Coordinates of C-alpha atoms in Angstrom, one line a residue:
Chain A
X1 CA 75.1 -92.3 67.6
X2 CA 72.7 -89.6 66.2
X3 CA 69.4 -88.9 67.6
X4 CA 67.4 -86.2 67.0
X5 CA 70.0 -84.2 65.2
X6 CA 72.4 -84.4 68.9
X7 CA 75.6 -86.1 68.5
X8 CA 75.8 -88.4 71.1
X9 CA 79.4 -89.8 70.9
X10 CA 79.7 -93.8 70.1
X11 CA 78.4 -95.0 73.8
X12 CA 75.3 -93.5 72.8
X13 CA 73.5 -96.6 73.0
X14 CA 74.3 -96.3 76.9
X15 CA 73.3 -93.3 77.0
X16 CA 69.7 -92.6 75.7
X17 CA 69.5 -96.7 77.7
X18 CA 69.8 -94.6 80.6
X19 CA 67.4 -92.3 79.4
X20 CA 64.3 -93.9 77.8
X21 CA 64.8 -96.8 81.5
X22 CA 64.2 -93.6 83.8
X23 CA 61.2 -92.2 82.0
X24 CA 59.7 -95.7 81.7
X25 CA 60.5 -96.4 85.1
X26 CA 59.1 -92.6 86.0
X27 CA 56.1 -93.0 83.7
X28 CA 55.3 -96.0 84.7
X29 CA 55.0 -95.0 88.1
X30 CA 53.1 -92.0 87.9
X31 CA 50.9 -93.7 86.0
X32 CA 50.2 -96.7 88.6
X33 CA 49.8 -93.5 91.5
X34 CA 47.0 -91.8 89.0
X35 CA 45.7 -95.0 88.6
X36 CA 45.6 -96.3 91.9
X37 CA 43.7 -93.2 93.3
X38 CA 41.1 -93.0 90.7
X39 CA 40.3 -97.0 91.5
X40 CA 40.2 -95.5 95.5
X41 CA 38.2 -92.8 95.2
X42 CA 36.3 -95.0 92.8
X43 CA 35.6 -97.6 95.4
X44 CA 34.9 -94.7 97.9
X45 CA 32.0 -93.1 96.4
X46 CA 30.0 -96.4 95.9
X47 CA 30.8 -97.6 99.6
X48 CA 29.0 -94.0 100.1
X49 CA 26.8 -94.4 98.2
X50 CA 25.6 -97.5 99.9
X51 CA 25.1 -95.3 102.5
X52 CA 28.4 -97.0 104.1
X53 CA 30.1 -93.9 105.9
X54 CA 33.3 -92.8 107.8
X55 CA 33.9 -93.4 112.1
X56 CA 34.4 -89.4 111.5
X57 CA 31.3 -88.5 109.3
X58 CA 28.5 -89.8 111.2
X59 CA 26.2 -87.8 112.0
X60 CA 26.4 -85.8 115.6
X61 CA 23.7 -86.7 117.9
X62 CA 21.9 -83.3 118.3
X63 CA 22.2 -82.0 121.8
X64 CA 18.6 -81.7 124.2
X65 CA 19.1 -79.7 127.7
Chain B
X1 CA 51.8 -75.7 111.6
X2 CA 53.6 -78.5 113.7
X3 CA 53.7 -82.1 113.4
X4 CA 50.6 -82.9 115.4
X5 CA 48.4 -80.4 112.9
X6 CA 49.2 -83.2 110.7
X7 CA 48.3 -85.8 112.4
X8 CA 44.9 -84.7 111.1
X9 CA 44.4 -87.0 107.9
X10 CA 41.7 -84.3 106.8
X11 CA 43.8 -81.6 106.7
X12 CA 46.7 -83.2 105.6
X13 CA 45.1 -84.2 102.5
X14 CA 43.4 -80.3 102.2
X15 CA 47.6 -79.6 102.3
X16 CA 47.8 -81.9 100.3
X17 CA 45.5 -80.5 97.1
X18 CA 46.8 -76.9 97.8
X19 CA 50.7 -77.6 98.1
X20 CA 50.8 -80.8 94.5
X21 CA 49.8 -78.1 91.4
X22 CA 53.0 -76.0 92.8
X23 CA 55.0 -79.1 93.0
X24 CA 54.1 -80.5 89.6
X25 CA 54.9 -77.3 87.9
X26 CA 58.2 -76.3 89.6
X27 CA 58.4 -80.1 88.6
X28 CA 58.5 -80.0 85.5
X29 CA 60.0 -76.8 84.9
X30 CA 63.0 -78.3 86.5
X31 CA 63.4 -81.5 84.8
X32 CA 63.1 -79.4 81.4
X33 CA 66.0 -76.7 82.9
X34 CA 67.9 -80.2 83.6
X35 CA 67.6 -81.5 80.9
X36 CA 68.5 -78.6 79.0
X37 CA 71.4 -78.1 79.9
X38 CA 72.7 -82.2 80.6
X39 CA 72.1 -82.1 76.8
X40 CA 72.7 -78.8 75.2
X41 CA 74.9 -77.2 78.6
X42 CA 77.4 -80.3 79.8
X43 CA 80.3 -80.3 78.1
X44 CA 81.5 -83.8 77.1
X45 CA 83.8 -85.0 79.6
X46 CA 87.5 -85.4 78.7
X47 CA 87.3 -88.8 79.6
X48 CA 84.5 -90.3 79.9
X49 CA 82.5 -88.3 77.0
X50 CA 79.1 -88.2 76.2
X51 CA 78.3 -91.0 79.5
X52 CA 78.8 -88.1 81.3
X53 CA 75.0 -87.4 81.1
X54 CA 74.5 -90.8 82.5
X55 CA 75.1 -89.3 85.5
X56 CA 72.8 -86.5 85.6
X57 CA 69.9 -89.0 86.4
X58 CA 72.6 -91.3 87.8
X59 CA 73.6 -89.8 91.1
X60 CA 70.4 -88.4 91.0
X61 CA 68.8 -91.8 91.1
X62 CA 71.2 -93.0 94.0
X63 CA 70.9 -89.9 96.2
X64 CA 67.0 -90.2 96.3
X65 CA 66.9 -94.1 96.8
X66 CA 69.1 -93.1 100.3
X67 CA 66.8 -90.3 101.4
X68 CA 63.5 -92.1 100.6
X69 CA 64.9 -95.2 102.7
X70 CA 66.2 -91.9 106.0
X71 CA 62.8 -90.6 105.1
X72 CA 60.9 -93.9 105.9
X73 CA 63.5 -94.6 108.6
X74 CA 62.9 -91.1 110.5
X75 CA 59.1 -92.5 109.5
X76 CA 59.0 -95.1 111.2
X77 CA 60.5 -94.1 114.5
X78 CA 57.7 -91.6 114.3
X79 CA 55.2 -94.4 114.2
X80 CA 56.6 -96.5 117.5
X81 CA 57.7 -93.5 118.8
X82 CA 55.6 -90.9 118.9
X83 CA 52.5 -92.9 117.1
X84 CA 52.3 -90.2 114.3
X85 CA 48.7 -91.5 111.9
X86 CA 50.7 -90.6 108.8
X87 CA 54.0 -92.0 109.7
X88 CA 53.4 -95.2 109.0
X89 CA 51.2 -94.0 105.8
X90 CA 54.3 -91.9 105.0
X91 CA 56.7 -95.5 105.4
X92 CA 54.2 -97.7 103.1
X93 CA 53.6 -95.0 101.1
X94 CA 56.9 -94.0 100.1
X95 CA 58.9 -97.8 99.4
X96 CA 57.5 -98.5 95.9
X97 CA 59.2 -94.8 94.8
X98 CA 62.6 -95.5 97.2
X99 CA 63.0 -99.5 94.6
X100 CA 61.9 -98.1 91.9
X101 CA 64.8 -95.0 92.2
X102 CA 67.3 -97.8 93.5
X103 CA 66.4 -99.9 90.4
X104 CA 67.1 -96.8 88.3
X105 CA 70.4 -96.1 90.3
X106 CA 71.5 -99.3 89.3
X107 CA 70.5 -99.9 86.4
X108 CA 71.9 -96.4 84.8
X109 CA 74.9 -97.3 86.9
X110 CA 75.5 -100.7 84.8
X111 CA 74.6 -98.9 81.1
X112 CA 76.8 -96.3 82.1
X113 CA 79.6 -99.6 83.9
X114 CA 79.7 -101.5 80.6
X115 CA 81.4 -98.7 78.5
X116 CA 83.6 -97.3 80.6
X117 CA 85.0 -100.1 82.9
X118 CA 84.1 -102.9 80.2
X119 CA 81.5 -105.0 82.8
X120 CA 78.3 -104.5 83.2
X121 CA 78.8 -105.5 87.0
X122 CA 81.2 -106.0 89.6
X123 CA 80.5 -107.5 93.4
X124 CA 82.0 -104.2 95.0
X125 CA 80.7 -102.5 98.1
X126 CA 79.1 -99.7 96.5
X127 CA 77.3 -101.8 94.4
X128 CA 77.0 -104.7 97.0
X129 CA 74.8 -102.3 99.5
X130 CA 72.5 -100.8 96.9
X131 CA 71.8 -104.3 95.4
X132 CA 71.4 -105.1 99.4
X133 CA 69.0 -101.6 99.3
X134 CA 66.8 -102.5 96.2
X135 CA 66.4 -106.1 98.3
X136 CA 65.1 -104.4 101.2
X137 CA 63.1 -102.4 99.8
X138 CA 60.8 -105.5 98.2
X139 CA 61.4 -107.0 101.2
X140 CA 59.6 -104.2 102.7
X141 CA 56.5 -103.7 99.8
X142 CA 56.0 -107.9 100.7
X143 CA 55.5 -107.8 103.9
X144 CA 53.4 -104.3 104.0
X145 CA 51.0 -107.4 101.3
X146 CA 50.9 -109.5 103.9
X147 CA 48.6 -108.5 106.3
X148 CA 45.4 -107.4 106.8
X149 CA 45.4 -105.2 109.3
X150 CA 48.0 -102.1 107.9
X151 CA 47.9 -101.9 112.4
X152 CA 49.2 -104.4 113.2
X153 CA 51.5 -104.0 110.4
X154 CA 53.1 -101.0 110.7
X155 CA 55.4 -101.3 114.0
X156 CA 56.9 -104.7 112.9
X157 CA 57.7 -103.4 109.3
X158 CA 59.0 -99.7 111.4
X159 CA 61.7 -102.3 113.1
X160 CA 62.7 -104.3 109.8
X161 CA 62.7 -100.6 108.1
X162 CA 65.6 -99.3 111.4
X163 CA 67.2 -102.2 111.4
X164 CA 67.6 -101.9 107.5
X165 CA 69.2 -98.5 108.1
X166 CA 72.2 -100.1 108.9
X167 CA 73.0 -99.9 105.6
X168 CA 72.9 -96.9 104.8
X169 CA 76.1 -95.4 106.4
X170 CA 77.4 -99.1 104.9
X171 CA 76.6 -97.3 101.4
X172 CA 77.5 -94.0 101.8
X173 CA 80.9 -95.0 103.1
X174 CA 81.9 -98.3 101.5
X175 CA 83.6 -96.5 99.1
X176 CA 86.0 -95.0 102.2
X177 CA 86.3 -98.1 103.4
X178 CA 87.0 -100.7 100.9
X179 CA 88.8 -100.9 97.6
X180 CA 86.4 -100.4 95.2
X181 CA 85.9 -100.4 91.6
X182 CA 83.1 -97.7 92.4
X183 CA 84.3 -94.1 92.8
X184 CA 84.5 -91.9 96.3
X185 CA 82.6 -89.1 97.2
X186 CA 83.0 -86.4 94.3
X187 CA 80.1 -84.1 95.6
X188 CA 79.2 -84.3 99.8
X189 CA 83.3 -84.1 100.4
X190 CA 84.8 -82.1 103.0
X191 CA 87.2 -80.1 100.7
X192 CA 84.3 -79.4 98.0
X193 CA 82.7 -80.2 94.7
X194 CA 85.8 -82.4 92.7
X195 CA 83.8 -81.9 90.0
X196 CA 84.1 -79.2 87.4
X197 CA 80.9 -76.7 87.9
X198 CA 79.8 -77.0 84.1
X199 CA 78.7 -80.7 85.1
X200 CA 78.1 -80.6 88.5
X201 CA 75.5 -77.6 88.0
X202 CA 73.2 -79.7 85.9
X203 CA 74.0 -82.7 88.0
X204 CA 72.3 -80.2 91.6
X205 CA 69.6 -79.4 88.9
X206 CA 68.3 -82.5 88.0
X207 CA 69.1 -83.8 92.2
X208 CA 66.5 -80.6 92.7
X209 CA 63.8 -82.2 89.8
X210 CA 64.1 -85.6 91.1
X211 CA 64.1 -84.5 94.4
X212 CA 60.5 -82.4 93.6
X213 CA 59.2 -85.3 91.6
X214 CA 60.0 -88.2 94.2
X215 CA 58.0 -85.6 96.8
X216 CA 55.0 -85.1 94.6
X217 CA 54.9 -88.9 94.3
X218 CA 55.2 -89.3 97.8
X219 CA 52.5 -87.0 99.1
X220 CA 50.7 -88.4 95.8
X221 CA 51.0 -92.4 96.9
X222 CA 50.2 -90.7 100.4
X223 CA 46.7 -89.7 99.5
X224 CA 46.3 -92.7 98.1
X225 CA 47.0 -94.5 100.9
X226 CA 45.0 -92.8 103.5
X227 CA 41.7 -93.0 100.8
X228 CA 43.1 -97.1 101.0
X229 CA 42.6 -97.1 105.0
X230 CA 39.2 -95.2 105.0
X231 CA 38.0 -97.4 102.5
X232 CA 39.3 -100.7 105.5
X233 CA 37.8 -99.1 107.7
X234 CA 34.2 -98.6 106.3
X235 CA 34.2 -101.9 104.8
X236 CA 35.1 -103.4 108.6
X237 CA 32.6 -100.9 109.9
X238 CA 30.3 -103.1 107.4
X239 CA 31.1 -106.8 107.8
X240 CA 30.7 -105.7 111.8
X241 CA 27.3 -104.5 110.9
X242 CA 26.5 -107.8 109.2
X243 CA 27.1 -111.0 111.9
X244 CA 24.8 -108.6 114.7
X245 CA 22.3 -107.7 111.0
X246 CA 22.7 -111.5 110.9
X247 CA 22.3 -112.5 114.7
X248 CA 19.2 -110.4 114.7
X249 CA 17.9 -111.9 112.0
X250 CA 17.9 -115.1 113.6
X251 CA 16.3 -114.2 117.0
X252 CA 13.5 -112.9 115.0
X253 CA 12.8 -115.6 113.0
X254 CA 13.2 -117.6 116.0
X255 CA 10.7 -115.8 117.8
X256 CA 8.2 -115.8 115.1
X257 CA 8.7 -119.7 115.3
X258 CA 8.2 -120.3 118.4
X259 CA 5.1 -117.9 118.6
X260 CA 3.5 -120.4 116.2

């Protein structure tokens, strides 16, 4: 079996299938992680825009001596 | 920098922001070198022919499937013993990545097995224990989804993960303990690797590429999980304030009604 000018031999289909599935799975995982991050960042931005703050983001009380 | 410094999610996020571009760059570079070596530098095996090239993705996938679960087990100890705030974040974020690599190890093993063994699958100890690992990953992912509160889920899933880690030595030594169709270890052996250098070097380069990929994806997934927990705590704060505000409105309304 010939692929991009490279002779993969008589079991080329198996070799190609292995690499294609690895490429698909890794790309899928990367796309999922990236999409998840974008969704979470958007959600956090919406909450912050609505005035919701995390506990650690609360304004510190003013010190009065 | 100590493990305790990393306990601060804000510090961890800063670190990820700095390290991730370098990791991605290194991963792309090493992957390109590894793929070049796998297809153009490594020779055909005298018995396997070109199917030996499947090993360059199969073996790193299998190593990472085990490494990822081992790391989840260490994270589970960190979560149970030291209550490290990022330990269960790490364990949760690693599970889908580990499941993917386990699936890839099983799939690439099957497509190598068909031309070499004459079958896609046999129920031998190595293959079966890897399938058990895959099912455990899926179970852990499903279990995380059944809990609303990650703080409540973490200790239970950590215990389950540690119980599941008993499968790791079974996978590793299955080829020694039982008579399996899967060949015994050929890289990590007491008397040194039994693979020719021309095939071993591309294999190790691909393993490094896969490891860099795993670390980059794991750090990214951990960052997502920290964001998810921040969003959850923000929503909980809103929900906690809402009944108080509603009660205030009811009292206010009653006061107005009483005044009339």
